[in-house]
Coordinates of C-alpha atoms and ligand atoms in Angstrom, one line a residue:
M16 CA 177.9 215.5 52.7
V17 CA 175.0 216.3 55.0
F18 CA 177.3 216.1 58.0
K19 CA 179.8 218.4 56.2
I20 CA 177.1 221.0 55.7
I21 CA 175.8 220.7 59.2
F22 CA 179.3 221.0 60.8
Q23 CA 180.3 224.0 58.7
S24 CA 178.0 226.0 60.9
T25 CA 178.9 225.8 64.6
S26 CA 175.4 227.1 65.5
F27 CA 174.2 223.7 64.1
A28 CA 177.1 221.6 65.4
I29 CA 176.6 222.2 69.1
P30 CA 172.8 221.4 69.3
F31 CA 173.4 218.5 66.9
F32 CA 176.2 217.1 69.2
L33 CA 174.1 217.6 72.3
T34 CA 171.1 215.9 70.8
T35 CA 173.1 212.9 69.7
V36 CA 174.8 212.6 73.1
S37 CA 171.5 212.9 75.0
L38 CA 169.9 210.3 72.7
L39 CA 172.7 207.9 73.4
I40 CA 172.3 208.5 77.2
I41 CA 168.6 208.0 77.0
H42 CA 169.2 204.8 75.1
K43 CA 171.7 203.4 77.6
F44 CA 169.7 204.2 80.7
T45 CA 166.1 203.8 79.8
T46 CA 164.2 200.9 78.5
N47 CA 161.9 203.2 76.5
Y48 CA 162.0 202.0 72.9
I49 CA 160.4 205.1 71.3
N50 CA 163.6 206.7 70.1
Q51 CA 165.4 203.5 69.2
T52 CA 165.0 204.0 65.4
W53 CA 166.9 207.3 65.6
I54 CA 169.5 206.1 68.1
L55 CA 170.3 203.1 66.0
F56 CA 171.1 205.5 63.2
F57 CA 174.2 206.3 65.1
M58 CA 175.3 203.0 66.5
A59 CA 175.4 199.3 65.6
F60 CA 172.6 197.1 67.0
T61 CA 174.0 195.2 70.0
I62 CA 172.9 192.3 72.1
E63 CA 171.9 194.9 74.8
D64 CA 169.7 196.6 72.2
M65 CA 168.1 193.3 71.4
A66 CA 167.4 192.7 75.1
T67 CA 165.8 196.2 75.2
F68 CA 163.7 195.5 72.1
C69 CA 162.6 192.1 73.4
K70 CA 161.4 193.7 76.7
A71 CA 159.7 196.6 75.0
K72 CA 157.8 194.3 72.6
S73 CA 156.9 191.6 75.2
F74 CA 159.2 188.9 73.9
V75 CA 161.5 188.4 76.9
Y76 CA 161.7 190.0 80.4
P77 CA 164.5 189.9 82.9
N78 CA 163.4 187.4 85.7
S79 CA 162.3 188.8 89.1
E80 CA 162.9 192.4 87.9
I81 CA 161.0 193.9 90.8
Y82 CA 163.7 192.5 93.0
G83 CA 166.5 193.8 90.9
G84 CA 166.6 190.9 88.4
F85 CA 168.2 187.4 88.7
S86 CA 171.3 186.9 86.6
G87 CA 171.0 184.1 84.0
F88 CA 167.2 183.7 84.2
F89 CA 164.6 185.2 81.8
D90 CA 160.9 185.0 81.4
L91 CA 159.1 184.9 78.1
G92 CA 156.3 187.5 77.5
A93 CA 153.2 187.3 75.4
L94 CA 155.0 187.3 72.0
G95 CA 158.1 185.5 73.3
S96 CA 156.1 182.5 74.5
E97 CA 154.4 182.3 71.1
L98 CA 157.7 182.5 69.2
N99 CA 159.4 180.0 71.5
N100 CA 156.5 177.5 71.0
N101 CA 156.6 178.0 67.3
I102 CA 160.4 177.3 67.2
K103 CA 159.9 174.2 69.3
Q104 CA 157.0 173.1 67.1
A105 CA 159.0 173.6 64.0
F106 CA 161.8 171.5 65.3
W107 CA 159.4 168.8 66.5
K108 CA 157.4 168.8 63.2
T109 CA 160.5 168.6 61.1
F110 CA 162.6 166.1 63.1
V111 CA 160.0 164.0 64.9
Q112 CA 156.6 164.1 63.3
G113 CA 158.0 164.5 59.9
R114 CA 160.2 161.4 60.1
E115 CA 159.4 157.7 60.5
D116 CA 162.8 157.0 62.2
V117 CA 162.6 159.4 65.2
V118 CA 160.2 159.2 68.2
G119 CA 159.8 161.7 71.0
I120 CA 159.8 161.4 74.8
D121 CA 159.2 163.8 77.6
G122 CA 161.2 162.9 80.7
T123 CA 161.7 164.4 84.2
I124 CA 164.1 167.2 85.1
I125 CA 165.4 165.4 88.2
S126 CA 166.4 161.8 87.9
H127 CA 168.5 159.3 89.8
P128 CA 171.9 160.8 90.7
K129 CA 173.6 157.8 89.3
V130 CA 172.6 158.9 85.8
W131 CA 174.9 161.8 86.2
E132 CA 177.7 159.8 87.7
A133 CA 177.5 157.4 84.8
S134 CA 177.4 160.1 82.2
G135 CA 180.5 161.8 83.6
H136 CA 178.7 165.0 84.5
V137 CA 179.4 164.7 88.3
G138 CA 183.1 164.1 87.6
S139 CA 183.8 166.5 84.8
F140 CA 181.0 168.8 83.7
S141 CA 182.8 172.0 84.8
D142 CA 184.2 175.3 83.6
M143 CA 187.4 177.0 84.7
L144 CA 187.0 179.5 87.5
I145 CA 189.5 182.3 88.4
Y146 CA 189.0 184.7 91.3
C147 CA 189.2 188.4 90.6
S148 CA 189.9 190.6 93.7
K149 CA 188.6 193.7 91.9
H150 CA 185.2 192.1 91.2
K151 CA 185.3 190.2 94.5
K152 CA 184.0 187.0 92.8
G153 CA 185.1 184.0 90.7
L154 CA 184.9 184.6 86.9
R155 CA 185.0 182.2 84.0
A156 CA 188.7 182.2 83.0
D157 CA 188.3 181.4 79.3
Q158 CA 185.7 184.2 78.8
I159 CA 187.9 186.8 80.4
V160 CA 190.9 185.8 78.2
E161 CA 188.7 185.9 75.1
E162 CA 187.3 189.3 76.1
V163 CA 190.6 191.0 77.0
L164 CA 192.9 189.4 74.4
D165 CA 190.4 189.0 71.6
V166 CA 191.4 185.4 71.0
R167 CA 189.5 182.1 70.8
T168 CA 190.1 179.8 73.7
D169 CA 188.3 176.7 72.7
G170 CA 190.3 173.7 73.9
L171 CA 192.8 175.7 76.0
K172 CA 193.5 174.0 79.4
A173 CA 194.0 175.9 82.7
D174 CA 197.8 176.0 82.3
A175 CA 197.6 177.6 78.8
L176 CA 195.0 180.2 80.1
L177 CA 197.2 181.1 83.1
K178 CA 200.2 181.6 80.8
L179 CA 198.2 184.0 78.6
I180 CA 197.0 185.8 81.7
T181 CA 200.5 186.1 83.2
E182 CA 202.1 187.2 79.9
N183 CA 199.5 189.9 79.4
A184 CA 199.2 191.0 83.0
E185 CA 199.1 194.7 82.1
K186 CA 196.3 194.3 79.6
F187 CA 194.1 192.5 82.3
K188 CA 194.9 195.3 84.8
V189 CA 193.9 198.0 82.3
A190 CA 190.7 196.0 81.6
G191 CA 189.8 196.1 85.3
Y192 CA 190.8 192.7 86.4
E193 CA 193.0 191.6 89.3
L194 CA 193.2 187.9 88.9
D195 CA 194.5 185.1 91.1
D196 CA 197.4 182.9 89.9
K197 CA 195.3 179.7 90.0
I198 CA 192.3 178.3 88.2
S199 CA 190.0 175.8 89.6
N200 CA 187.2 173.6 88.1
F201 CA 183.7 174.6 88.9
N202 CA 180.9 172.0 88.4
L203 CA 178.0 173.5 86.5
M204 CA 175.3 171.2 87.8
F205 CA 172.6 172.6 90.1
K206 CA 172.3 170.4 93.3
T207 CA 169.2 169.8 95.2
F208 CA 167.9 167.4 97.9
I209 CA 165.2 164.8 97.6
G210 CA 162.9 164.3 100.6
P211 CA 163.2 165.9 104.1
S212 CA 166.9 165.0 104.9
Q213 CA 169.6 167.2 103.5
S214 CA 172.5 164.8 103.5
D215 CA 174.9 163.5 100.9
D216 CA 172.5 160.5 100.4
S217 CA 169.7 162.7 99.3
V218 CA 171.6 164.8 96.7
A219 CA 170.1 165.0 93.2
Y220 CA 170.8 167.3 90.3
L221 CA 168.7 169.4 87.9
R222 CA 169.5 168.0 84.5
P223 CA 172.2 169.9 82.7
E224 CA 171.1 168.5 79.3
T225 CA 168.0 166.6 78.0
A226 CA 170.1 163.8 76.4
Q227 CA 170.8 161.5 79.4
L228 CA 167.2 160.4 79.9
I229 CA 167.1 159.3 76.3
F230 CA 170.0 156.9 77.1
T231 CA 168.5 155.6 80.3
N232 CA 165.1 154.9 78.5
F233 CA 166.7 153.8 75.3
K234 CA 166.1 150.0 75.7
L235 CA 162.6 150.5 77.0
I236 CA 161.7 152.7 74.0
M237 CA 163.3 150.2 71.6
D238 CA 161.3 147.4 73.1
T239 CA 158.0 149.2 73.3
A240 CA 157.8 151.9 70.6
R241 CA 158.3 149.6 67.6
T242 CA 161.5 151.1 66.5
R243 CA 164.5 149.5 64.8
L244 CA 168.0 150.6 64.1
P245 CA 168.9 153.1 62.8
F246 CA 166.5 155.4 64.7
G247 CA 166.4 158.4 66.9
I248 CA 164.8 159.6 70.1
A249 CA 164.1 163.3 70.6
Q250 CA 163.3 165.3 73.7
V251 CA 162.6 169.0 74.2
G252 CA 162.7 170.6 77.6
K253 CA 164.4 172.6 80.3
A254 CA 168.1 172.2 81.1
F255 CA 169.9 173.9 84.0
R256 CA 173.6 175.0 84.2
N257 CA 175.0 177.0 87.0
E258 CA 177.0 179.1 84.5
I259 CA 179.8 181.1 86.2
S260 CA 179.1 184.2 84.2
P261 CA 175.8 184.2 82.4
R262 CA 176.0 186.8 79.7
D263 CA 174.8 188.0 76.3
F264 CA 171.1 187.9 77.2
L265 CA 169.5 184.5 76.0
F266 CA 172.8 183.2 74.7
R267 CA 174.2 182.0 78.1
C268 CA 171.5 181.4 80.8
R269 CA 171.3 179.3 83.8
E270 CA 167.9 177.9 82.9
F271 CA 167.2 177.3 79.2
E272 CA 165.6 174.8 76.8
Q273 CA 167.1 172.2 74.6
F274 CA 165.8 170.1 71.7
E275 CA 168.1 167.1 71.5
I276 CA 168.1 163.9 69.4
E277 CA 170.1 160.8 70.1
F278 CA 170.3 158.9 66.8
F279 CA 171.3 155.2 67.3
I280 CA 173.2 153.4 64.6
N281 CA 174.7 149.9 64.4
P282 CA 178.4 150.6 65.2
E283 CA 179.5 148.6 62.1
E284 CA 177.3 150.8 59.8
K285 CA 179.7 153.4 58.5
K286 CA 177.7 154.3 55.3
C287 CA 174.5 156.3 55.7
A288 CA 171.7 155.2 53.4
L289 CA 170.1 158.6 53.8
F290 CA 173.3 160.5 52.6
K291 CA 172.3 160.8 49.0
S292 CA 173.0 163.2 46.1
P293 CA 171.2 166.3 47.6
E294 CA 173.1 165.8 50.9
K295 CA 176.4 165.2 49.1
K296 CA 176.0 168.4 47.0
F297 CA 174.8 170.5 49.9
V298 CA 177.3 173.4 50.4
V299 CA 178.2 174.7 53.8
N300 CA 180.6 177.2 55.2
I301 CA 183.2 175.4 57.3
L302 CA 185.8 176.5 59.8
T303 CA 188.0 173.4 60.1
E304 CA 190.5 172.6 62.8
D305 CA 193.2 173.5 60.3
C306 CA 191.6 176.9 59.6
Q307 CA 191.6 177.6 63.4
K308 CA 195.2 176.5 63.9
D309 CA 196.4 178.6 60.9
D310 CA 194.2 181.5 61.7
K311 CA 192.4 181.3 58.4
P312 CA 188.8 182.2 57.6
H313 CA 186.0 179.7 56.9
Y314 CA 185.4 178.5 53.4
S315 CA 182.6 176.9 51.4
I316 CA 182.6 173.2 50.6
S317 CA 180.1 170.5 49.8
L318 CA 179.3 167.8 52.4
G319 CA 180.3 165.1 49.9
D320 CA 183.7 166.7 49.6
M321 CA 184.0 166.9 53.4
V322 CA 183.3 163.2 53.7
N323 CA 185.7 162.4 50.9
K324 CA 188.4 164.4 52.7
K325 CA 187.6 162.4 55.9
I326 CA 186.8 165.6 57.8
L327 CA 183.7 163.7 59.1
G328 CA 181.6 160.6 58.6
E329 CA 178.5 160.2 56.5
W330 CA 176.0 160.0 59.4
H331 CA 177.5 163.0 61.0
A332 CA 177.4 165.0 57.7
Y333 CA 173.8 163.9 57.2
W334 CA 172.6 165.2 60.5
L335 CA 174.5 168.5 60.3
K336 CA 172.8 169.1 56.9
Q337 CA 169.4 168.6 58.4
Y338 CA 169.9 171.4 60.9
Y339 CA 171.9 173.7 58.7
Q340 CA 169.1 173.4 56.1
F341 CA 166.5 174.0 58.8
F342 CA 168.0 177.4 59.7
L343 CA 168.3 178.4 56.0
E344 CA 164.7 177.4 55.3
H345 CA 163.5 179.4 58.2
G346 CA 165.2 182.6 57.0
I347 CA 168.8 182.6 58.1
S348 CA 171.1 184.0 55.4
P349 CA 173.9 181.6 54.2
E350 CA 176.6 184.2 54.9
N351 CA 175.6 184.3 58.6
L352 CA 175.9 180.5 59.1
R353 CA 178.8 178.2 59.3
L354 CA 180.0 174.9 60.7
R355 CA 183.0 174.9 63.1
E356 CA 184.9 171.7 63.7
H357 CA 185.9 171.1 67.3
C358 CA 189.7 170.9 67.6
K359 CA 190.9 167.5 69.0
D360 CA 192.0 169.1 72.3
E361 CA 188.6 170.7 73.0
L362 CA 186.4 167.6 72.4
A363 CA 184.2 166.7 75.4
H364 CA 185.0 163.5 77.3
Y365 CA 182.2 161.6 75.4
S366 CA 182.8 162.8 71.9
S367 CA 185.1 161.5 69.1
A368 CA 184.2 164.4 66.7
C369 CA 182.0 167.4 67.1
F370 CA 180.8 170.2 64.9
D371 CA 179.0 173.3 65.9
I372 CA 176.6 175.3 63.8
E373 CA 177.6 178.9 64.4
Y374 CA 175.7 182.2 63.7
K375 CA 177.3 185.5 63.2
F376 CA 176.0 187.5 66.1
P377 CA 177.0 191.2 66.7
F378 CA 179.2 189.8 69.4
G379 CA 180.9 187.4 67.1
W380 CA 180.5 183.9 65.6
K381 CA 178.9 181.8 68.3
E382 CA 177.6 178.2 68.7
I383 CA 173.8 177.8 68.3
H384 CA 173.9 174.0 67.7
G385 CA 176.3 171.2 68.6
C386 CA 176.4 167.9 66.8
A387 CA 178.6 165.3 68.4
N388 CA 179.6 161.8 67.5
R389 CA 179.2 160.3 70.9
G390 CA 180.1 156.8 69.8
Q391 CA 179.1 154.1 72.3
F392 CA 180.2 156.2 75.3
D393 CA 176.9 156.8 77.0
L394 CA 175.3 153.4 76.6
T395 CA 178.5 151.7 77.6
Q396 CA 178.7 153.9 80.7
H397 CA 175.1 153.2 81.6
I398 CA 175.7 149.4 81.1
K399 CA 178.7 149.6 83.4
H400 CA 176.9 151.7 86.2
S401 CA 173.5 150.1 86.0
K402 CA 174.8 146.6 85.4
Q403 CA 171.9 146.2 82.9
N404 CA 172.3 144.7 79.5
L405 CA 171.4 147.5 77.1
E406 CA 172.4 145.6 73.9
V407 CA 169.7 145.5 71.2
F408 CA 169.0 143.2 68.4
D409 CA 169.7 144.7 64.9
E410 CA 167.2 143.1 62.5
N411 CA 169.4 144.1 59.5
T412 CA 172.5 142.2 60.7
Q413 CA 170.6 139.7 62.9
K414 CA 173.2 140.5 65.7
K415 CA 173.0 142.1 69.1
V416 CA 174.8 145.4 69.4
V417 CA 175.4 148.4 71.6
P418 CA 174.6 151.2 69.1
R419 CA 176.7 154.2 68.5
V420 CA 175.2 157.6 68.6
I421 CA 175.1 160.9 66.7
E422 CA 173.7 163.7 68.8
P423 CA 172.3 166.9 67.3
S424 CA 171.8 169.2 70.3
Q425 CA 169.9 172.4 69.8
G426 CA 169.4 175.3 72.3
V427 CA 165.9 176.8 71.8
G428 CA 166.9 180.2 73.3
R429 CA 169.9 180.5 71.1
A430 CA 167.7 179.6 68.1
M431 CA 165.3 182.3 69.2
L432 CA 168.1 184.8 69.4
T433 CA 169.4 183.8 66.0
F434 CA 165.9 184.2 64.4
L435 CA 165.4 187.6 66.1
F436 CA 168.7 189.0 65.0
E437 CA 168.3 187.8 61.5
A438 CA 164.7 189.2 61.3
Y439 CA 165.4 192.6 62.9
D440 CA 165.4 195.2 60.2
D441 CA 165.6 198.9 61.1
D442 CA 163.8 200.2 57.9
K443 CA 164.8 203.8 57.6
E444 CA 162.5 204.4 54.7
R445 CA 159.4 203.2 56.5
G446 CA 160.6 204.8 59.7
N447 CA 160.0 201.7 61.9
I448 CA 161.5 198.3 62.8
V449 CA 160.4 195.4 60.6
L450 CA 160.7 192.0 62.2
K451 CA 161.0 189.8 59.2
L452 CA 160.4 186.5 61.0
H453 CA 159.6 183.5 58.9
P454 CA 155.7 183.1 58.9
T455 CA 156.0 179.7 60.6
L456 CA 157.8 181.3 63.5
A457 CA 156.0 184.7 63.7
P458 CA 154.0 185.0 66.9
Y459 CA 151.0 186.5 65.1
K460 CA 150.3 185.4 61.6
V461 CA 147.6 187.9 60.6
G462 CA 146.6 191.4 61.7
V463 CA 143.0 192.5 61.2
F464 CA 142.2 196.2 61.2
P465 CA 138.9 198.1 60.6
L466 CA 139.8 201.3 58.7
V467 CA 137.8 203.3 61.2
N468 CA 136.0 202.4 64.4
K469 CA 132.6 202.4 62.7
L470 CA 133.7 199.3 60.8
T471 CA 134.8 197.3 63.9
D472 CA 131.9 194.8 63.8
Q473 CA 132.5 193.8 60.2
A474 CA 136.3 193.5 60.7
R475 CA 135.7 191.5 63.9
K476 CA 133.7 189.0 61.9
I477 CA 136.7 188.4 59.7
F478 CA 139.0 188.2 62.7
D479 CA 136.8 185.6 64.3
K480 CA 136.8 183.5 61.1
L481 CA 140.6 183.7 60.6
K482 CA 141.6 183.0 64.2
V483 CA 140.3 179.5 63.9
D484 CA 143.3 178.7 61.6
S485 CA 145.9 181.1 62.7
V486 CA 147.0 183.3 65.7
C487 CA 145.5 186.7 64.7
F488 CA 145.9 190.2 66.1
F489 CA 143.0 192.7 66.1
D490 CA 144.0 196.4 66.2
K491 CA 141.6 199.3 65.9
S492 CA 143.6 202.1 67.6
G493 CA 145.5 204.8 65.8
S494 CA 146.0 205.6 62.1
I495 CA 146.2 202.7 59.7
G496 CA 149.8 203.6 59.1
R497 CA 150.6 203.4 62.8
R498 CA 148.9 200.1 62.9
Y499 CA 150.9 198.7 60.0
A500 CA 154.1 200.0 61.8
R501 CA 153.1 198.3 65.0
A502 CA 152.4 195.0 63.1
D503 CA 155.8 195.3 61.4
E504 CA 157.6 195.7 64.7
I505 CA 156.2 192.4 66.1
G506 CA 156.7 190.6 62.8
I507 CA 153.0 190.0 61.6
P508 CA 153.5 188.7 58.0
Y509 CA 150.1 189.8 56.6
C510 CA 147.6 192.5 57.6
I511 CA 144.0 192.8 56.5
T512 CA 142.2 196.1 56.3
F513 CA 138.4 196.3 56.2
D514 CA 137.4 199.7 54.6
F515 CA 134.2 201.3 53.4
E516 CA 134.5 199.7 50.0
S517 CA 134.6 196.3 51.6
I518 CA 130.9 196.6 52.5
D519 CA 130.0 196.8 48.8
D520 CA 132.7 194.8 47.0
K521 CA 133.0 192.1 49.7
S522 CA 136.8 192.5 49.5
V523 CA 139.6 193.6 51.8
T524 CA 143.1 194.8 51.4
I525 CA 145.8 192.4 52.3
R526 CA 149.3 193.9 53.0
D527 CA 152.6 192.0 52.8
R528 CA 155.0 192.9 55.7
D529 CA 158.2 192.5 53.8
T530 CA 157.4 194.5 50.7
T531 CA 154.5 196.7 52.0
K532 CA 152.7 195.7 48.7
Q533 CA 148.9 195.6 49.0
K534 CA 146.3 193.6 47.1
R535 CA 142.6 193.5 47.1
V536 CA 141.1 190.1 47.6
K537 CA 137.5 188.7 48.0
I538 CA 136.6 188.0 51.7
S539 CA 135.3 184.6 50.6
R540 CA 138.8 183.6 49.4
L541 CA 140.7 185.1 52.3
Q542 CA 141.2 182.0 54.5
K543 CA 142.5 179.9 51.5
I544 CA 144.8 182.7 50.4
L545 CA 146.3 183.2 53.8
G546 CA 146.6 179.5 54.4
D547 CA 148.6 179.2 51.1
L548 CA 150.7 182.2 51.9
L549 CA 151.5 181.1 55.5
S550 CA 152.3 177.5 54.5
G551 CA 154.6 178.7 51.6
K552 CA 152.3 177.2 49.0
T553 CA 152.2 180.5 47.2
T554 CA 153.9 183.9 47.3
F555 CA 152.4 187.3 47.7
D556 CA 153.3 188.2 44.1
K557 CA 151.2 185.3 42.8
V558 CA 148.1 186.2 44.8
K559 CA 145.2 187.2 42.5
Ligands
ATP24 P1 179.0 176.6 75.2 O1 180.3 176.1 74.7 O2 178.5 177.8 74.5 O3 178.9 176.6 76.7 P2 178.2 173.9 75.1 O4 179.1 173.4 74.0 O5 178.5 173.6 76.5 O6 178.0 175.5 74.8 P3 176.3 171.9 74.6 O7 176.5 171.2 75.8 O8 176.8 171.3 73.3 O9 176.7 173.4 74.7 O10 174.7 172.2 74.5 C1 174.0 172.1 73.3 C2 173.3 173.4 73.0 O11 172.6 173.9 74.1 C3 174.2 174.6 72.6 O12 174.5 174.5 71.2 C4 173.3 175.7 72.9 O13 172.4 176.0 71.9 C5 172.5 175.3 74.1 N1 173.1 175.8 75.4 C6 174.2 175.3 76.1 N2 174.4 176.0 77.2 C7 173.6 177.0 77.2 C8 173.3 178.1 78.1 N3 174.0 178.3 79.2 N4 172.3 179.0 77.8 C9 171.6 178.8 76.6 N5 171.8 177.8 75.8 C10 172.7 176.9 76.0

């Protein structure tokens, strides 16, 4: 209606059109975030917008920007490093410290090259490369096919991709590609040399995943860390992959972090004692292999039914539930989350079944977590290559076994991107962005503001007290409304304002980010109230 009225008058239409176009141009070519709210009124929020937002708010910066950037590498800023640490801590607390059957390790980035020969990475950790004479470089074949033909390519081999490229040659031309008629395999591991000689004998690799050190240390850990089957070993840290075409901001980088668990089980133990009623009744969205073959959408099903239908085993279902639930509990909406079954022809060399947890990003449903049934592959390979006996004694069965493994593998950057997209709310009524991050993940937990500069000392006293328990943010510049908006934009869940009345009534105003509701509370109870709110013991409505 508004648009109709505006466009009935050409005197309005022309300036309106010009303003819109200039805003879009500003948005594309500057990193200035000021007009973002208005620009987003006209266009959907994209991954590029998220990168711009993250840079403007000190979450993530392009690496080596003063030298023109470095594709596939990103640096975390003041808020990004807090958020990243909070995500890792939440994983560690939930899956390591919160459990008696998982222990952590912290291994090296470079290890003996034989590790990677045994694991199969030297031989087959590769992506398909196709040369484009227009771009004058090799590109990732499956990504181009997905982009140009809008199809999923999971599991397609080089022949199938080449066929699609040949059959749709015109479309690729129109999209700006001039592709070769052959595809080669490109190994994704970064090579380096150990010591002063740079020969084949001194080649080593930066780890492409954190998992392998867990396998090589497995027996040592079992012998020394008082663990017994079934149990898991976790590791969080950097992984490096020489991705052919890094893209989509943090989604596909060349250096990133993973949080991986290898969970070791007696190979005879098909039933999972932990897969109880809540696990069985837990409902997930699932895109099965059949859905993908028949081009059908995902559907909802309980994990118990999935196991009964033999879509996956109990241990696998148990671990998928833990991570699916983790994302739900940390604020991800159920409609934006699903499991995707890997089709038989796309399974990695080590895996007999694999399910991804996918998130609905603006650029489509994409993997944020992979959970593979690795069977006995890795330990068997390391036994073969190291000639060591890695069998362990299972106290339950009183027999020696080579355990089988379920591997929940989580990218930290992709988790961060997921939480940021879910949290990002362009609140038109407030006129500012509200980053509705879960309090556990929010970089700052509490903002403390003096109403006017005169009250700075009193407000600071409160800030000094609160910062002992939580990461707090002190802000005294600009109007109180502007300070609330600034706090919203960086996701501070609660803000405290010290005003003139506070001097007499020994109380402050506490404001809830998500509802903007405010309550007056005694300063003496502030620490306890905030502690309860941030830990989820109470909700803002219940605060008295
Ligand atoms: P993709 O198919 O997207 O390349 P993958 O199946 O190779 O991913 P895995 O080897 O299963 O990924 O790695 C486990 C997790 O590590 C992924 O679910 C993802 O969260 C993260 N991850 C993998 N590769 C990257 C990357 N290049 N950049 C950022 N995160 C990554």
